Tab-separated table of C-alpha atoms in Angstrom:
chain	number	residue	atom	x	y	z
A	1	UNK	CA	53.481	140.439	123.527
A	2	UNK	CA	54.989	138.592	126.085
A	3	UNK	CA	54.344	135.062	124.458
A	4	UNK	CA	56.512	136.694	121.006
A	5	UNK	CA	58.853	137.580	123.511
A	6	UNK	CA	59.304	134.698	125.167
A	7	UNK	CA	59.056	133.321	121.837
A	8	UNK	CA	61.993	135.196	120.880
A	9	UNK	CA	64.276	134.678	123.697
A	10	UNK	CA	63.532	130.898	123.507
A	11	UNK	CA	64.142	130.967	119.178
A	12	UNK	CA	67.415	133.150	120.432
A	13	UNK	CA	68.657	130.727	123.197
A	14	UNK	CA	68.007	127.510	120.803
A	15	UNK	CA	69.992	129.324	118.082
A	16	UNK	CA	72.875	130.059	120.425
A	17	UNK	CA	73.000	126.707	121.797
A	18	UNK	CA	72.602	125.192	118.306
A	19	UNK	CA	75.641	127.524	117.259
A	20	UNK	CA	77.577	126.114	120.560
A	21	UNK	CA	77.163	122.720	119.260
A	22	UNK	CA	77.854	123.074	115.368
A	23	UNK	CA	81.001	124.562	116.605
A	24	UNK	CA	82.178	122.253	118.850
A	25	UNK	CA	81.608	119.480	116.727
A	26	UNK	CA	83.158	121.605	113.738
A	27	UNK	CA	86.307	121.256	115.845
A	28	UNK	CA	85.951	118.162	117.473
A	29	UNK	CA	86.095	116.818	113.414
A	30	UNK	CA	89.451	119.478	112.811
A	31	UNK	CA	90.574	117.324	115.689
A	32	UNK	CA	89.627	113.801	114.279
A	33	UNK	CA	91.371	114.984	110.975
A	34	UNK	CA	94.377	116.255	112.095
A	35	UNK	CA	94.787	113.364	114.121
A	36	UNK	CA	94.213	111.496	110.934
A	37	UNK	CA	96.253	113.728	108.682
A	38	UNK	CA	99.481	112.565	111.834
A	39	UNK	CA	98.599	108.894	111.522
A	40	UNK	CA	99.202	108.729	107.739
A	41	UNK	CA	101.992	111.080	108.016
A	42	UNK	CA	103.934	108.426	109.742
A	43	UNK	CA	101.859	105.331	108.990
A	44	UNK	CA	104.223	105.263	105.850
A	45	UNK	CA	107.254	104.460	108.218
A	46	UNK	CA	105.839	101.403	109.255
A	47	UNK	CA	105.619	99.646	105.806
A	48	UNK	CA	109.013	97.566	104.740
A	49	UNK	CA	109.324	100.020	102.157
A	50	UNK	CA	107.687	102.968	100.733
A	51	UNK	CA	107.946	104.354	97.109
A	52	UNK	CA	105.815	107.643	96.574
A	53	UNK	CA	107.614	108.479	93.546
A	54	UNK	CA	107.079	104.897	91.709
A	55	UNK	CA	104.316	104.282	89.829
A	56	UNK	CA	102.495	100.700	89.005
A	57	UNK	CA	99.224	99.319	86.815
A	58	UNK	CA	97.369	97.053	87.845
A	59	UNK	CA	95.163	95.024	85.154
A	60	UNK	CA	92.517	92.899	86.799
A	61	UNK	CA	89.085	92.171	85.444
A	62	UNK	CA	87.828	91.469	89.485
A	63	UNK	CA	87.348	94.557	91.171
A	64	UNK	CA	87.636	92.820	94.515
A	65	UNK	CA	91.234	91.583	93.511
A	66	UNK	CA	92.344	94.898	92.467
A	67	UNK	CA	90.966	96.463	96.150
A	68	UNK	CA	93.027	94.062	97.761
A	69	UNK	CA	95.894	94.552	95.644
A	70	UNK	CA	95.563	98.350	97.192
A	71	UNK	CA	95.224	97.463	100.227
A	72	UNK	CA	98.177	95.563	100.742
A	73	UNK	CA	100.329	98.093	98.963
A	74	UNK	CA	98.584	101.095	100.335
A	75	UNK	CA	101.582	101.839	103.307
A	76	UNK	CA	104.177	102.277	100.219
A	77	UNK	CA	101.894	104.999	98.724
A	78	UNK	CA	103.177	103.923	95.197
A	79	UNK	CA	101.072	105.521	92.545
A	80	UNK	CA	98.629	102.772	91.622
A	81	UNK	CA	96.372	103.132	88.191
A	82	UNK	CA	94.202	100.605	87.233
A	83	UNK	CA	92.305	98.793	83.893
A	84	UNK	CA	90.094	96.582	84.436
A	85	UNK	CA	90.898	94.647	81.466
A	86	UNK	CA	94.012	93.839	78.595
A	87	UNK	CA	92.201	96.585	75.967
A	88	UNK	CA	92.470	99.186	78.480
A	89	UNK	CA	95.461	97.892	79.863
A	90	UNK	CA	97.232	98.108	76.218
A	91	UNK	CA	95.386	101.648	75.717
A	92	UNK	CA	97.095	102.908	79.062
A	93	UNK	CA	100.539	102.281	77.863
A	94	UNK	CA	100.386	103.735	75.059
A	95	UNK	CA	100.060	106.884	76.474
A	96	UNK	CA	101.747	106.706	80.550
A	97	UNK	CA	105.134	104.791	81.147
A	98	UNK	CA	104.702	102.657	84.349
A	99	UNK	CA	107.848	101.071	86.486
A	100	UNK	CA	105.894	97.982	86.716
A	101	UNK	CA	103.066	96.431	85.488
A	102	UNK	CA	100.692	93.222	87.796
A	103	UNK	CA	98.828	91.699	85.535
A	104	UNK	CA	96.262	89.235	85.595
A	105	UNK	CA	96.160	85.893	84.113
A	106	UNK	CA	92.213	84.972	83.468
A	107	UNK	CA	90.950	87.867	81.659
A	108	UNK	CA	87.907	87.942	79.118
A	109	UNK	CA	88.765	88.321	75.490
A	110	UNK	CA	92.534	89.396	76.173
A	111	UNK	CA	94.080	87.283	78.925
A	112	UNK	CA	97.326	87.838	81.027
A	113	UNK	CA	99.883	85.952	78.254
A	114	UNK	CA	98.162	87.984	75.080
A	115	UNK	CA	98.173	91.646	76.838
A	116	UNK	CA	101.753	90.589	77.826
A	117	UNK	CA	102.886	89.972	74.497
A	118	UNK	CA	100.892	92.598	72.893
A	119	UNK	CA	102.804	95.320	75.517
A	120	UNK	CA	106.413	93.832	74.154
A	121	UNK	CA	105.491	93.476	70.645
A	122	UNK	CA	103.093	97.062	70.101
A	123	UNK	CA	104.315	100.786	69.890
A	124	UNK	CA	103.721	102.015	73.341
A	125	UNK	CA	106.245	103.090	76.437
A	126	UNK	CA	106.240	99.993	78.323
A	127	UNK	CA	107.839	97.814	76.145
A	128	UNK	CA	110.963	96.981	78.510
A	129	UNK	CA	108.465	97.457	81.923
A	130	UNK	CA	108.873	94.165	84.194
A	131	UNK	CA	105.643	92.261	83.958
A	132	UNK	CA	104.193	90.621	86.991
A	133	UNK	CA	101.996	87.614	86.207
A	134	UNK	CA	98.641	87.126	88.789
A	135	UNK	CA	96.889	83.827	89.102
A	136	UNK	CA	94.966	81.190	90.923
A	137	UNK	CA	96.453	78.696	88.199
A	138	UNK	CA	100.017	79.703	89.220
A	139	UNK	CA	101.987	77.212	90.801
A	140	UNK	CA	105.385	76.324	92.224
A	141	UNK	CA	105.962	73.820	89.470
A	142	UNK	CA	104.889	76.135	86.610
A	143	UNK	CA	106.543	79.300	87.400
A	144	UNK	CA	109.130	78.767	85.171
A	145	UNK	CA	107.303	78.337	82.299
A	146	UNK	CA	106.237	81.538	82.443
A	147	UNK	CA	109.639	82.930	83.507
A	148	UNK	CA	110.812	81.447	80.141
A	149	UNK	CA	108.105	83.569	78.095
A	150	UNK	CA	109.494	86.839	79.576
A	151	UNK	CA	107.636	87.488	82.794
A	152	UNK	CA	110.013	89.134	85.484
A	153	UNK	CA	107.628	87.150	88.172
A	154	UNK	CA	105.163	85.300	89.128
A	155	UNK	CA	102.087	85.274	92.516
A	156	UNK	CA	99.699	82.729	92.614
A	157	UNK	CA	96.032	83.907	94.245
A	158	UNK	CA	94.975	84.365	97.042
A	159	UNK	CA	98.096	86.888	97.024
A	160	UNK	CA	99.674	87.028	99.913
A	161	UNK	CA	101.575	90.567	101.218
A	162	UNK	CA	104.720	89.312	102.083
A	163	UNK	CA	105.491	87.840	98.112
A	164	UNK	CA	104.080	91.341	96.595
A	165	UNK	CA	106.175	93.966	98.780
A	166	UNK	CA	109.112	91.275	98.340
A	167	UNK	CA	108.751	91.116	94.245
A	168	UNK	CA	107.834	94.460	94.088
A	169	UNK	CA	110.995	96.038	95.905
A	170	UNK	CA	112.969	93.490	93.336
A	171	UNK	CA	111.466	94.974	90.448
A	172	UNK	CA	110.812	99.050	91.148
A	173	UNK	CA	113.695	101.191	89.798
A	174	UNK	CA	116.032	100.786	92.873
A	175	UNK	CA	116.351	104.781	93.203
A	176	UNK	CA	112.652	104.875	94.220
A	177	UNK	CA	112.766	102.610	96.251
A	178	UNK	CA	113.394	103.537	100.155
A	179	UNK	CA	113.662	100.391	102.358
A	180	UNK	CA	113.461	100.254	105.832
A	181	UNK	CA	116.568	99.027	107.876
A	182	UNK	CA	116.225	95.720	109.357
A	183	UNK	CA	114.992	96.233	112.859
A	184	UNK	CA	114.253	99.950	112.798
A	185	UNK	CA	110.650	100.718	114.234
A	186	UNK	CA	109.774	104.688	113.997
A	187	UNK	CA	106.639	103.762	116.155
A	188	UNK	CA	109.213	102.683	118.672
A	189	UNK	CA	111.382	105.319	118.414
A	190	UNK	CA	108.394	107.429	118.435
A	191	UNK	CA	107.328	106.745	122.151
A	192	UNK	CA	111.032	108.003	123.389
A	193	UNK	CA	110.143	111.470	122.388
A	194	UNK	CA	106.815	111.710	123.760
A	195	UNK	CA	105.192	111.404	120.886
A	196	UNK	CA	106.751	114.461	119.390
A	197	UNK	CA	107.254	113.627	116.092
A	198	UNK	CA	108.580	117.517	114.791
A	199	UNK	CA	111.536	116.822	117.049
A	200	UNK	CA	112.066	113.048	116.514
A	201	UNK	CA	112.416	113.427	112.777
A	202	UNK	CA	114.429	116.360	113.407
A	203	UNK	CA	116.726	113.637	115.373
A	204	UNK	CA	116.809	110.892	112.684
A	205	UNK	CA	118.475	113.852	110.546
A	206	UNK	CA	120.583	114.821	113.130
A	207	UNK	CA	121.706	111.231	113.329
A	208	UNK	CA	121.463	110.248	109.113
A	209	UNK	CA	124.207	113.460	108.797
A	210	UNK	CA	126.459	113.126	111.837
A	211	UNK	CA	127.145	109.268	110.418
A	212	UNK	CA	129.701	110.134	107.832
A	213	UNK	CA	132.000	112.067	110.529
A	214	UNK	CA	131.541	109.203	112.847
A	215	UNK	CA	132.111	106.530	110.460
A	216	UNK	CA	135.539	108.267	109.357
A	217	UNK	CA	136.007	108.371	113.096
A	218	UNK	CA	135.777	104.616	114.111
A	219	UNK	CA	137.343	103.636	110.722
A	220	UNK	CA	140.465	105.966	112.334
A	221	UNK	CA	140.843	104.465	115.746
A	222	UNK	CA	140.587	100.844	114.709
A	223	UNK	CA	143.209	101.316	112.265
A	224	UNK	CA	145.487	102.417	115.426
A	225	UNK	CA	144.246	99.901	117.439
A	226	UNK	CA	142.766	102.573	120.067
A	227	UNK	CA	140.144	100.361	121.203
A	228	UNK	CA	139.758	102.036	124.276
A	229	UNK	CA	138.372	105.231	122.332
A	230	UNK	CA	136.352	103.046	119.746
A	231	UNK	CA	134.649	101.614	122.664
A	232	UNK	CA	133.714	105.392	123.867
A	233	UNK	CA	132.476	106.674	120.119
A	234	UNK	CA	130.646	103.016	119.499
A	235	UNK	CA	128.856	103.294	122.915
A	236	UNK	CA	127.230	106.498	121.636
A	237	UNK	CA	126.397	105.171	118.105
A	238	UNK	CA	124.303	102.380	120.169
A	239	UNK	CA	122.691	104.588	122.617
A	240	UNK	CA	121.678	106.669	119.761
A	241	UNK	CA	120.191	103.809	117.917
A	242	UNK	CA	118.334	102.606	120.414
A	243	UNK	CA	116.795	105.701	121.234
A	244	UNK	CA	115.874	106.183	117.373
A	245	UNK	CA	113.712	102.805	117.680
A	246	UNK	CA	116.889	101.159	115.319
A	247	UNK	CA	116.729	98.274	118.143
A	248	UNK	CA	119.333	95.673	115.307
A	249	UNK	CA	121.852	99.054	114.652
A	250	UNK	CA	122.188	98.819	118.368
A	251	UNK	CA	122.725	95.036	118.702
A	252	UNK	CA	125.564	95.208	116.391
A	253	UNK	CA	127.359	98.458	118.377
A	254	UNK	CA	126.803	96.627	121.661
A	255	UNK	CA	128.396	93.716	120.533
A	256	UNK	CA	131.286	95.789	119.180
A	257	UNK	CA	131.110	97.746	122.361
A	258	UNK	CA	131.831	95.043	124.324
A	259	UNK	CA	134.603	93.682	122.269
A	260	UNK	CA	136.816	97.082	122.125
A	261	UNK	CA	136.229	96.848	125.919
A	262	UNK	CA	137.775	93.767	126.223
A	263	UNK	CA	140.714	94.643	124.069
A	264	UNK	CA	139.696	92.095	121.608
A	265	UNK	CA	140.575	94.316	118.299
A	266	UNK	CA	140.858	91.438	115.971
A	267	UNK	CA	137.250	90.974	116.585
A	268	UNK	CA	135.868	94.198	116.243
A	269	UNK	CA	137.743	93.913	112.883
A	270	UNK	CA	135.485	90.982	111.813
A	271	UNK	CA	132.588	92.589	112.439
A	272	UNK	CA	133.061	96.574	111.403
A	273	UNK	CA	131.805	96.080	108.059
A	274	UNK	CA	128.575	94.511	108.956
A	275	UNK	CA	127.859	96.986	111.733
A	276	UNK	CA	129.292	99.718	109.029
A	277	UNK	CA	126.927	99.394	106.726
A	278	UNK	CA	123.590	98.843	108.475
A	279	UNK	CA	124.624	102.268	110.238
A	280	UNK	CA	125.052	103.628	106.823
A	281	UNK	CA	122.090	101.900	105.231
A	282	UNK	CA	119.743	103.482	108.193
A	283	UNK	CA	121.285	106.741	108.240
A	284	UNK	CA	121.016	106.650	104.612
A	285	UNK	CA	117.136	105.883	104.857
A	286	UNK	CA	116.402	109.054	107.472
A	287	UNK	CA	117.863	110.962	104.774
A	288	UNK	CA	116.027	109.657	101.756
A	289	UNK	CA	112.993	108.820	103.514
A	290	UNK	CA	112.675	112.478	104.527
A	291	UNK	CA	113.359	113.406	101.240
A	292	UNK	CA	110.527	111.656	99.733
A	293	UNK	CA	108.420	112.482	102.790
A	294	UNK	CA	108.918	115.916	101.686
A	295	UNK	CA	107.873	115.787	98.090
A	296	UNK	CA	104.317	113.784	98.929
């Protein structure tokens, strides 16, 4: 009796301790994935461009090249499908319309050049789609030659990531496109709110829809030559910017800063427009970027 007992207790205390465990690593992994779940929420901000709404085939007989191809796109989260040859490339679009199209030169039985004709020449709905043209036999010297058969680019292999997110912005339909502002870092930005994201987002909105006012503003006061005021309302624009992690929208309002200070309005003149629209082009890309953010 006493060794079921004991038995028991010791069957009891295992299961409790077993239970213990199970659910402290249970939320030790809701932990790892909502920690996760954050990085990729943002991870998208740190790309030169992201396009969630776009969507691109990729037609590559090497499996390896097509992984890599994903890899260095992956930050944009463009919609990526694949074929893994020209038949099923040519059986794709006849039934899906894609914004762009990467496909590969050396191919068995239907290379790069005969899909690509086939897709202009055949029923299907990419008949106008910008074709890019992948190849280890691409070169400097020859890109032309495919230019003049209809490609709308050319990479030589090994691709590299700079070329692909560079032709790629050039060729996606320009409204899906959302492009990061030259010198804006969110992960920067980021590490002036503690890490809070909810409220630094709710900031870059803040910012993206008080820009119109101000721009009317500082458009107002240079025309009547208060520079004294434009220095005030320009200060604030780069303080703002530099908080939001836009390090180059604040360059360009110190330098204007400075000048309105020193009563130098002629200069300020020469460089509103540039520091006019890189304010609008960021605020513009809080507001789109958010939008997109939204929809994914």
């Amino acid at each position: 009796m006493q060794f079921v007992l004991g038995f028991g207790c010791g069957v009891l205390f295992s299961t409790v301790i077993f239970g213990m465990i199970m659910t402290y690593l249970h939320k030790e992994k809701e932990n790892e994935n909502t920690e996760q779940e954050k990085q990729r929420e943002w991870e998208i901000y740190k790309a030169a461009f992201f396009a969630p709404q776009a969507r691109i085939l990729l037609v590559d007989d090497s499996r390896l090249s097509r992984r890599v191809i994903r890899e260095l796109l992956e930050q944009t989260q463009i919609v990526i499908e694949e074929a893994e040859n020209g038949a099923g490339c040519l059986a794709k679009v006849k039934k899906e319309h894609y914004d762009l199209i990467l496909l590969d030169q050396m191919m068995p039985d239907l290379n790069g050049e005969e899909t690509y004709r086939r897709i202009r020449e055949e029923e299907n709905l990419c008949r106008d789609c910008p074709v890019i043209l992948l190849g280890a036999n691409i070169r400097e010297e020859n890109r032309d030659v495919y230019t003049a058969k209809g490609f709308a680019g050319t990479i030589g292999k090994p691709i590299q990531g700079k070329q692909l997110e560079e032709m790629v912005i050039r060729l996606l339909p320009e409204h899906k496109v959302v492009q990061k502002p030259e010198g804006f870092s969110y992960e920067n930005g980021l590490k002036y709110f503690d890490g809070n994201e909810e409220v630094y987002r709710e900031t870059l909105l803040l910012f993206a829809n008080l820009w119109e006012e101000r721009q009317e503003m500082l458009q107002m006061l240079l025309e009547q030559d208060n520079m004294k005021d434009y220095a005030i309302l320009i200060h604030a624009v780069k303080g703002d910017a530099r908080t939001l992690g836009a390090d180059y929208l604040a360059k360009l309002a110190s330098d204007q800063e400075q000048l309105a200070k020193a009563g130098k309005t002629d200069e300020v003149r020469k460089g509103f427009d540039r520091v006019i629209k890189t304010a609008g082009k960021t605020a513009e890309y809080f507001k789109r970027a958010f939008a997109l953010h939204d929809k994914t």
